[in-house]
PDB file of C-alpha atoms in Angstrom:
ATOM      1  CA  UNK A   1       0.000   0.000   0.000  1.00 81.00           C
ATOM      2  CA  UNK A   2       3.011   2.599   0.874  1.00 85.00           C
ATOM      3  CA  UNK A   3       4.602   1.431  -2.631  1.00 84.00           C
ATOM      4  CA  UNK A   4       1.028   2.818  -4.413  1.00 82.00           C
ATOM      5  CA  UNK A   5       1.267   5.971  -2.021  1.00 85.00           C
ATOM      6  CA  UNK A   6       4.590   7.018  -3.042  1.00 85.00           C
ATOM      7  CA  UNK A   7       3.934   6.665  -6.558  1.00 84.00           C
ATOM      8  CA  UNK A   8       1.258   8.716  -6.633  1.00 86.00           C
ATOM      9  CA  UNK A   9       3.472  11.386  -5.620  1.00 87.00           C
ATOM     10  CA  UNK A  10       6.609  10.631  -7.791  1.00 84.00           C
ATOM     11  CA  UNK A  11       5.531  11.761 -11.430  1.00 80.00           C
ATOM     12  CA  UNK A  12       8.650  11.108 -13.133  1.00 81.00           C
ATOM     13  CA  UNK A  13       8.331   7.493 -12.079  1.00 82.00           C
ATOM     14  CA  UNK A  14       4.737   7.908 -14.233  1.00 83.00           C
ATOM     15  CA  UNK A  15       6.138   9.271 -16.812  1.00 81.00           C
ATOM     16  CA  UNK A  16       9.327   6.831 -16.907  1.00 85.00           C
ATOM     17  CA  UNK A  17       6.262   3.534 -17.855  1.00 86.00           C
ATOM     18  CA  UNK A  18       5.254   2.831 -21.463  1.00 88.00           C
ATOM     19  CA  UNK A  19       4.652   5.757 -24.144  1.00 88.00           C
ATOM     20  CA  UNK A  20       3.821   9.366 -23.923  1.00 88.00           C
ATOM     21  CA  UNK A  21       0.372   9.342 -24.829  1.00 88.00           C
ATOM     22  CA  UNK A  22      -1.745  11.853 -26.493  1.00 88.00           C
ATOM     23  CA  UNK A  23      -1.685  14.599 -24.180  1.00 88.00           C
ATOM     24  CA  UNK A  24      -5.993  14.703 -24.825  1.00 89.00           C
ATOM     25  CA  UNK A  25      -6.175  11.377 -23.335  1.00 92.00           C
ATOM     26  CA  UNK A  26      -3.805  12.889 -20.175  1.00 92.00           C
ATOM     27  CA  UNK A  27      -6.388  15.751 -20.029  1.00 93.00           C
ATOM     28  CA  UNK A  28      -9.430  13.202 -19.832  1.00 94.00           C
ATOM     29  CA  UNK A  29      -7.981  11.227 -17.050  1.00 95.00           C
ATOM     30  CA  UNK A  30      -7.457  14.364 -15.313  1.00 95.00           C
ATOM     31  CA  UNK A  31     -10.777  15.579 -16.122  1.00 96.00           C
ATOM     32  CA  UNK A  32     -12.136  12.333 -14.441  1.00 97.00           C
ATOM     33  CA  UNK A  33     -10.051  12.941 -11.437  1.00 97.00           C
ATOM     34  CA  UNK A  34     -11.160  16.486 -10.982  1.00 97.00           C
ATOM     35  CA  UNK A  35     -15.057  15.131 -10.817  1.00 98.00           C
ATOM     36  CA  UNK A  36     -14.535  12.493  -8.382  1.00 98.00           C
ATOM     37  CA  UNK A  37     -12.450  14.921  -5.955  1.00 98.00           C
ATOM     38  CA  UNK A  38     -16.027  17.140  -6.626  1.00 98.00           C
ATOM     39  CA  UNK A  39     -17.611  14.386  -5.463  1.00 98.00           C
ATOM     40  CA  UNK A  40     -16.032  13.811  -2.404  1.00 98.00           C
ATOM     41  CA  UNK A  41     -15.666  17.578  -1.698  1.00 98.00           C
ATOM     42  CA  UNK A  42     -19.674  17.401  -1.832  1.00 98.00           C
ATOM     43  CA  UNK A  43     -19.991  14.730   0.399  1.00 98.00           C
ATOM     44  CA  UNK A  44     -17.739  16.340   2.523  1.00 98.00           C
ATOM     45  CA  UNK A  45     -19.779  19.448   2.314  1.00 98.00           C
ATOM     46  CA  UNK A  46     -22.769  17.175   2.962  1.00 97.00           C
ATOM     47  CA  UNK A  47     -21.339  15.859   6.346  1.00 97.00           C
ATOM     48  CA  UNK A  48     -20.292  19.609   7.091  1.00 97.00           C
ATOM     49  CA  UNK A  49     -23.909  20.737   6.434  1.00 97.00           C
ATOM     50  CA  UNK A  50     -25.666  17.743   7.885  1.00 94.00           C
ATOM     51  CA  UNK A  51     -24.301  18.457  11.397  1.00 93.00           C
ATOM     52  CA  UNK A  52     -24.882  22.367  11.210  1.00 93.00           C
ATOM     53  CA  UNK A  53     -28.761  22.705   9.453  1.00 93.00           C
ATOM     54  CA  UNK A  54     -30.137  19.800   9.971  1.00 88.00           C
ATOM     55  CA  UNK A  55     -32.472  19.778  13.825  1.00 83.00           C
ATOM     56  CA  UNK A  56     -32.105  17.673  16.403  1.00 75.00           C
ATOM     57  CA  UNK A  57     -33.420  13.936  15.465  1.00 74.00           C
ATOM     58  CA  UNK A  58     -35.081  11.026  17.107  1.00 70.00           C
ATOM     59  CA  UNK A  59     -32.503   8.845  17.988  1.00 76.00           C
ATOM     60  CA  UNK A  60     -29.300  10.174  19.930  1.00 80.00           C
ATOM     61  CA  UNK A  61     -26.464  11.566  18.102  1.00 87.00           C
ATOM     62  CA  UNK A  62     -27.501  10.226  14.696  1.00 87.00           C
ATOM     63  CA  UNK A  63     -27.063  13.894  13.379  1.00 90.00           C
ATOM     64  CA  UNK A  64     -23.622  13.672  14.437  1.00 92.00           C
ATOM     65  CA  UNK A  65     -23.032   9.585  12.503  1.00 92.00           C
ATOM     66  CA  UNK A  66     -24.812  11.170   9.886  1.00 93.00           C
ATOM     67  CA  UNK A  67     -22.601  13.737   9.394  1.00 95.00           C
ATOM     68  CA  UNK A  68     -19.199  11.676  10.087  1.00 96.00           C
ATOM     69  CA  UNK A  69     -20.307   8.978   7.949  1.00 96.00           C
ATOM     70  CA  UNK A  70     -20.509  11.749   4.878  1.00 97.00           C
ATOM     71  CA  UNK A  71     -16.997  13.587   5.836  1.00 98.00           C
ATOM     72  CA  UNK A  72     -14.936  10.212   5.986  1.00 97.00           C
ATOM     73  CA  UNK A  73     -17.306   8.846   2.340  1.00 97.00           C
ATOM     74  CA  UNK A  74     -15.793  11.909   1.115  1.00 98.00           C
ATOM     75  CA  UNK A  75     -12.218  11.077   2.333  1.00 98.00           C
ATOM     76  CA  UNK A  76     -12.548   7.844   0.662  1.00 97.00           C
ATOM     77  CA  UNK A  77     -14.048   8.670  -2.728  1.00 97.00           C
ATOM     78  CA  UNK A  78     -10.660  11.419  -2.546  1.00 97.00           C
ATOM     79  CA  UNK A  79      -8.428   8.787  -2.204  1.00 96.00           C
ATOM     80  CA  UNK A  80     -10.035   6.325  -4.323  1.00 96.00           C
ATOM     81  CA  UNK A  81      -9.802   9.229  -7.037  1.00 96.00           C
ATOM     82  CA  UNK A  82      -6.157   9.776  -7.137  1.00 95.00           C
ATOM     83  CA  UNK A  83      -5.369   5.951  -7.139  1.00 94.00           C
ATOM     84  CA  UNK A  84      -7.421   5.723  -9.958  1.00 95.00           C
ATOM     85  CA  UNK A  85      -6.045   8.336 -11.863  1.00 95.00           C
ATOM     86  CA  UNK A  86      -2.626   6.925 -11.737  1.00 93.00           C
ATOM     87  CA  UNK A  87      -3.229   3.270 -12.471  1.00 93.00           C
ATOM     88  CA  UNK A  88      -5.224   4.677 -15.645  1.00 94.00           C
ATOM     89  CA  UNK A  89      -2.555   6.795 -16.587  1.00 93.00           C
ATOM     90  CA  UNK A  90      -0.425   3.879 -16.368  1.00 92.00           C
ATOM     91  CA  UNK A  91      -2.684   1.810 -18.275  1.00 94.00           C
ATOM     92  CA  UNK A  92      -2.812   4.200 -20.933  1.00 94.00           C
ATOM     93  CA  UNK A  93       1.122   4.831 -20.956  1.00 93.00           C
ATOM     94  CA  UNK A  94       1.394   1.399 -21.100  1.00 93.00           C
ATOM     95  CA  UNK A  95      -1.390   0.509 -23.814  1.00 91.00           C
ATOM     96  CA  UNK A  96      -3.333  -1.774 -21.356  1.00 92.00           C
ATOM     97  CA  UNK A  97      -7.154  -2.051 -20.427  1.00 92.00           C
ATOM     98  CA  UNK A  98      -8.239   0.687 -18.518  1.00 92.00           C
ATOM     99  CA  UNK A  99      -8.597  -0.587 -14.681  1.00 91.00           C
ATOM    100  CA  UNK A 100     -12.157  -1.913 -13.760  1.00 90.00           C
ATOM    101  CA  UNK A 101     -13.835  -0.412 -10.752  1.00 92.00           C
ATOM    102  CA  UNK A 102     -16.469  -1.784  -8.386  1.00 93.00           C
ATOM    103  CA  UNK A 103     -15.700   1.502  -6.534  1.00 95.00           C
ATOM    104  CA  UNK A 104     -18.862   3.570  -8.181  1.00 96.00           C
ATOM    105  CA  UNK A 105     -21.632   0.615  -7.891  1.00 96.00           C
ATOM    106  CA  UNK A 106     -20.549   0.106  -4.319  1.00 95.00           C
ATOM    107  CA  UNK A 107     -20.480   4.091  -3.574  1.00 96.00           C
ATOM    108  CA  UNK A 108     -24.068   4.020  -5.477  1.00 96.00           C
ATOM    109  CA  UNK A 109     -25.018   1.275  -2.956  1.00 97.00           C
ATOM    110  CA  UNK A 110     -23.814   2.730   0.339  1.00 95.00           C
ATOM    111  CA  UNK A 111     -25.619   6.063  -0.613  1.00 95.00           C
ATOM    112  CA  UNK A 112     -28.922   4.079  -1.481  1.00 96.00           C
ATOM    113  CA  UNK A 113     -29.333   2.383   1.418  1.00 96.00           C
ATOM    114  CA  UNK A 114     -28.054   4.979   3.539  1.00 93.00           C
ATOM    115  CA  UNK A 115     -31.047   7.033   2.197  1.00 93.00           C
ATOM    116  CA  UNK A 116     -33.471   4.429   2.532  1.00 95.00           C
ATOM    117  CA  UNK A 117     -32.302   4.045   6.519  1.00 90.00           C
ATOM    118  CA  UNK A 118     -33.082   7.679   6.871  1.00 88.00           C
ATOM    119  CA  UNK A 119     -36.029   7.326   5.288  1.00 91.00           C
ATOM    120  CA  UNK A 120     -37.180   4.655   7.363  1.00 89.00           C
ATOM    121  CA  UNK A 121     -35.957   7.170  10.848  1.00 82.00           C
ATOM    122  CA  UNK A 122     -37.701   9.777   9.442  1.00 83.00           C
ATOM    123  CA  UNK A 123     -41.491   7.649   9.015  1.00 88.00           C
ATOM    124  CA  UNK A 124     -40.506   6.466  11.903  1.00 83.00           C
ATOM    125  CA  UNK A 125     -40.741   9.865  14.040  1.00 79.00           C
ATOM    126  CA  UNK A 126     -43.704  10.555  11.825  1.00 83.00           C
ATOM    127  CA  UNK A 127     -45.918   7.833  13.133  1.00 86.00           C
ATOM    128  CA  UNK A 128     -44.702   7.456  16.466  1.00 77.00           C
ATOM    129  CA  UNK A 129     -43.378  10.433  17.228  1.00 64.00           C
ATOM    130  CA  UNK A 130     -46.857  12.375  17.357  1.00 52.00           C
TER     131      UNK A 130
ATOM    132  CA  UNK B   1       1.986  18.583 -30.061  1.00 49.00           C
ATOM    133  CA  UNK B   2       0.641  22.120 -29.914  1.00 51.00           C
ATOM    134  CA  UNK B   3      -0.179  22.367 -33.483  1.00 56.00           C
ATOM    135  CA  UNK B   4      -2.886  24.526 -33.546  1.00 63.00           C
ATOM    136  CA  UNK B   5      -6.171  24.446 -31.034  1.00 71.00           C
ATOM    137  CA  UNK B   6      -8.149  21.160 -30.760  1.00 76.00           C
ATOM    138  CA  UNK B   7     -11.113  20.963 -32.021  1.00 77.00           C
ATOM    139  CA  UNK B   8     -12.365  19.384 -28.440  1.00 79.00           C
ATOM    140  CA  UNK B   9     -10.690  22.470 -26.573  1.00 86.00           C
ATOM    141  CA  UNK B  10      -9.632  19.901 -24.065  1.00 88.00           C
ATOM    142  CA  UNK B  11      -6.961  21.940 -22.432  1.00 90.00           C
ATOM    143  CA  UNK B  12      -9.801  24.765 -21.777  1.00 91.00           C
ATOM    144  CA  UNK B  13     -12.139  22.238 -20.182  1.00 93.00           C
ATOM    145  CA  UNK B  14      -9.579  21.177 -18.251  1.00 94.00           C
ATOM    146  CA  UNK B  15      -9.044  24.645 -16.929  1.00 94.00           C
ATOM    147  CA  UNK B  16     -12.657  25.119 -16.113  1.00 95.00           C
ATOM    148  CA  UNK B  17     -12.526  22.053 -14.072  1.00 96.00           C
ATOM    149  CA  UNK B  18      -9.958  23.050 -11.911  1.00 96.00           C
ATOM    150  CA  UNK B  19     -12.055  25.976 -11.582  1.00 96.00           C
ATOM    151  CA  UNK B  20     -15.018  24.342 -10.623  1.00 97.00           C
ATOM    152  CA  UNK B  21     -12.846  22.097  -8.267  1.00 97.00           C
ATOM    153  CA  UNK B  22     -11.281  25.361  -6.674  1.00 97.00           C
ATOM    154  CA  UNK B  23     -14.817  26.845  -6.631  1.00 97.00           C
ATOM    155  CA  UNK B  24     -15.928  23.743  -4.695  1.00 98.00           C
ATOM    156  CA  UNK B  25     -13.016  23.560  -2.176  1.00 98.00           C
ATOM    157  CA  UNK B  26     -14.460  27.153  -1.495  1.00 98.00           C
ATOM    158  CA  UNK B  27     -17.764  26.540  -0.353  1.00 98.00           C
ATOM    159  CA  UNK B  28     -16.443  23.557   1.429  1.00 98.00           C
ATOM    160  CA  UNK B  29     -14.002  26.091   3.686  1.00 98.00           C
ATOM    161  CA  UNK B  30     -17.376  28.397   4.104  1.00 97.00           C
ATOM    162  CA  UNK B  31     -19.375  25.516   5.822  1.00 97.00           C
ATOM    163  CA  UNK B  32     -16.589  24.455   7.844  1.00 97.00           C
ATOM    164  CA  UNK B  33     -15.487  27.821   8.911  1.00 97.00           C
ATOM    165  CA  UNK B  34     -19.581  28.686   9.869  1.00 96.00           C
ATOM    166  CA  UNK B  35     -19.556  25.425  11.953  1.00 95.00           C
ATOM    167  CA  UNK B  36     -16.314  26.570  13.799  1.00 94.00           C
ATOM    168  CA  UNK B  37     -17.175  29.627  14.692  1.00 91.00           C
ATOM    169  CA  UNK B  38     -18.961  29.126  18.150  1.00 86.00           C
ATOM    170  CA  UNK B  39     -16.673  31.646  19.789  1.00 83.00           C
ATOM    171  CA  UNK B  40     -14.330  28.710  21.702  1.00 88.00           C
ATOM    172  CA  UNK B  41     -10.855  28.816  21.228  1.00 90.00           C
ATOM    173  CA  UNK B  42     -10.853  25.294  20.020  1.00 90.00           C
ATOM    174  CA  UNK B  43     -13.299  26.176  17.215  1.00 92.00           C
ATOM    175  CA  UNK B  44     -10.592  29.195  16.281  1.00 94.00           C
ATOM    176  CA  UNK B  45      -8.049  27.230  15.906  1.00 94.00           C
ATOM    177  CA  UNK B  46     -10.046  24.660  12.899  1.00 95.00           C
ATOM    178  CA  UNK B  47     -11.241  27.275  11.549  1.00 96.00           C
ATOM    179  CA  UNK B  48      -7.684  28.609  11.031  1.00 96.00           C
ATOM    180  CA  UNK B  49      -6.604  25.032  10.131  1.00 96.00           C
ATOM    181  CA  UNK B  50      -9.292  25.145   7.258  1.00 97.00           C
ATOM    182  CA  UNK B  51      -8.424  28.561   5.941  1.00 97.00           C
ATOM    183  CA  UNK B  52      -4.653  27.315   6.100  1.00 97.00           C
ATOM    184  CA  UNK B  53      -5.367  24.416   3.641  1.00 97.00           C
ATOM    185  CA  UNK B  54      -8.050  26.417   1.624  1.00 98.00           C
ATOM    186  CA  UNK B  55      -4.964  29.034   0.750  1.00 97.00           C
ATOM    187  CA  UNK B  56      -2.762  25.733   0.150  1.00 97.00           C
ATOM    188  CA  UNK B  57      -5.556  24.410  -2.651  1.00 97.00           C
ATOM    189  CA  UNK B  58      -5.817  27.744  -3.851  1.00 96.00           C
ATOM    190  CA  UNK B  59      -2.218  28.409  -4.726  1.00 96.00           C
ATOM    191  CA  UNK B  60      -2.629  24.807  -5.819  1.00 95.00           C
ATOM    192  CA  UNK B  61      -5.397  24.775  -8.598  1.00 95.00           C
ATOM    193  CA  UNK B  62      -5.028  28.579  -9.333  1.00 93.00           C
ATOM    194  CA  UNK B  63      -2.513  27.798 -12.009  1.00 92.00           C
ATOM    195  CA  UNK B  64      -3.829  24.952 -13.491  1.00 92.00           C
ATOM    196  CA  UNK B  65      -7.479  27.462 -14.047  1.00 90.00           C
ATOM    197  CA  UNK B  66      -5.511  30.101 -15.872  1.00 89.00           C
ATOM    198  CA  UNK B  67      -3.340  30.631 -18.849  1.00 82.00           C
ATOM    199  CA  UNK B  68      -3.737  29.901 -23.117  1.00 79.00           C
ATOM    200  CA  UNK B  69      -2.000  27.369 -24.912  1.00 74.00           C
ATOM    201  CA  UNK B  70      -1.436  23.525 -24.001  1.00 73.00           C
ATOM    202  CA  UNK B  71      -2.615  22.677 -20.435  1.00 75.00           C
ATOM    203  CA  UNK B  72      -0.157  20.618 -18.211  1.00 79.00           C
ATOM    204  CA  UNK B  73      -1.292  17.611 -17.434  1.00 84.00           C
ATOM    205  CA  UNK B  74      -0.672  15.205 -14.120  1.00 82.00           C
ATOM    206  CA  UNK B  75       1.893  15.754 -11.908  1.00 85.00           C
ATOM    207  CA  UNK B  76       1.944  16.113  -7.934  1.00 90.00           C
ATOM    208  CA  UNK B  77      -0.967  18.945  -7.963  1.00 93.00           C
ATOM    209  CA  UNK B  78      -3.330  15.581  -8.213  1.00 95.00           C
ATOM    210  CA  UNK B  79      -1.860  13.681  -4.837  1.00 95.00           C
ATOM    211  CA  UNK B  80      -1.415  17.174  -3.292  1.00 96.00           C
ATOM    212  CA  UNK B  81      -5.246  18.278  -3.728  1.00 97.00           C
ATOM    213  CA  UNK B  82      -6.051  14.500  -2.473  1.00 97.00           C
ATOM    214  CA  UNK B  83      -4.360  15.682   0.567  1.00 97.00           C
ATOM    215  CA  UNK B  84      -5.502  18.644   1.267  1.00 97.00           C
ATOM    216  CA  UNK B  85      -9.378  17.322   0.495  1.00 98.00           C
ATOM    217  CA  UNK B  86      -8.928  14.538   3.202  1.00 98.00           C
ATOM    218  CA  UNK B  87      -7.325  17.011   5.531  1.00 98.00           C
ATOM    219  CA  UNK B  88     -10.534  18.993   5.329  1.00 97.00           C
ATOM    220  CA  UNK B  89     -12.692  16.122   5.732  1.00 98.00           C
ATOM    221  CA  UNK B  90     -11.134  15.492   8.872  1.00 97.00           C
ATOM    222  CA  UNK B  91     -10.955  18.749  10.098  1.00 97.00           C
ATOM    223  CA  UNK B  92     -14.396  18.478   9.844  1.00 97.00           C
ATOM    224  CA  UNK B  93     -14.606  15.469  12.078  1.00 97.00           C
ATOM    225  CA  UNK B  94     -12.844  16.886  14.617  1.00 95.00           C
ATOM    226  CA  UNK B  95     -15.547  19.725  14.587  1.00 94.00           C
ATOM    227  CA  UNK B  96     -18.764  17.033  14.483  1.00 94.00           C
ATOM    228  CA  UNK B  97     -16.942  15.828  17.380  1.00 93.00           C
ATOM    229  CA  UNK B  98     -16.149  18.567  19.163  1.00 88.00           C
ATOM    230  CA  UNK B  99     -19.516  19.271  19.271  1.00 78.00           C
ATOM    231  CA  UNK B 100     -20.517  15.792  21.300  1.00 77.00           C
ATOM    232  CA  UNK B 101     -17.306  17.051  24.021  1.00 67.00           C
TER     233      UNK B 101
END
């Protein structure tokens, strides 16, 4: 895992694999990178709004696990972006298959039924919260 | 390489998402810095941790939002803004947390 880490941050060792490709391709990747970090800056605005606007709820301190939950999603889906963007750089230096991902269907999945649970607290205070 | 402007204007979409990144990273600081400021020394001192790394992305994806010609591609700037987003989301715990104290 450190090995991945430090390459991230060593560019010429990037640029050392395969071909220089067409610098559009480069731009892409980046491009892709830029929206995932958006996404996990949102989520991490999420958390940071959840635990300032939204009121008090039902059960004890689930404002606050709401809100913690989002922040360290967003940490993740940071990380998970820049470890992306260099293995698909290298895959495209190197004139490989892009890399697959589970990492969006199991994001999609975690937000889903994260939703659902709140939708579930939130009927829940409605009918027997009166 | 630079022969002429592409079609796609890919290195001008590029810019604009750095922009839109920076742009984010902004309101991002603004939340955090409004759910700091409760008056506690404590509260000060994220909220000066979050302006610290908000003038660290800034000097970071300022350059790669401006200029003509061929955009640079890759380099550290990607790892470095990685950073400096998970630093902010945990800055953030600290203040959810802070708040349970």
């Amino acid at each position: 895992m450190w090995e991945a880490i430090r390459r991230w941050f060593d560019p010429a060792e990037l640029g050392s694999v395969g071909e220089t490709p067409d610098y559009r391709f480069s731009l892409a990747n980046e491009r892709t990178f830029l929206a995932w970090l958006r996404t996990g800056l949102a989520l991490v605005g999420g958390g940071l709004a959840a635990a300032q606007f939204l009121p008090p709820l039902p059960m004890s301190h689930l404002r606050e696990v709401i809100a913690v939950a989002l922040l360290l999603l967003g940490a993740a889906v940071a990380i998970r972006a820049v470890d992306h963007w260099a293995r698909t750089e290298r895959a495209i230096r190197l004139g490989q298959e892009l890399p697959a991902s589970r990492f969006p269907a199991i994001l999609a999945l975690t937000l889903g039924v994260g939703a659902l649970l709140l939708v579930v607290a939130v009927l829940m205070r409605a009918v027997g919260g009166r | 390489m630079s022969t002429g402007r592409d079609p796609g204007l890919q290195p001008e979409r590029t810019r604009l998402a750095w922009r839109r990144t920076l742009l984010t990273v902004t309101v991002v600081t603004a939340l955090a810095v409004r759910l700091a400021s409760t008056g506690d020394p404590t509260g000060a001192l994220i909220a000066g941790g979050t302006i610290l790394v908000w003038g660290a992305l800034l000097v970071l994806c300022w350059p790669r939002g401006t200029g003509t010609g061929p955009a640079r591609t890759g380099g550290r700037t990607l790892p470095l803004v990685t950073v400096g987003t998970v630093v902010l989301a945990l800055l953030g715990v600290l203040l959810v947390l802070r708040g349970l104290g």
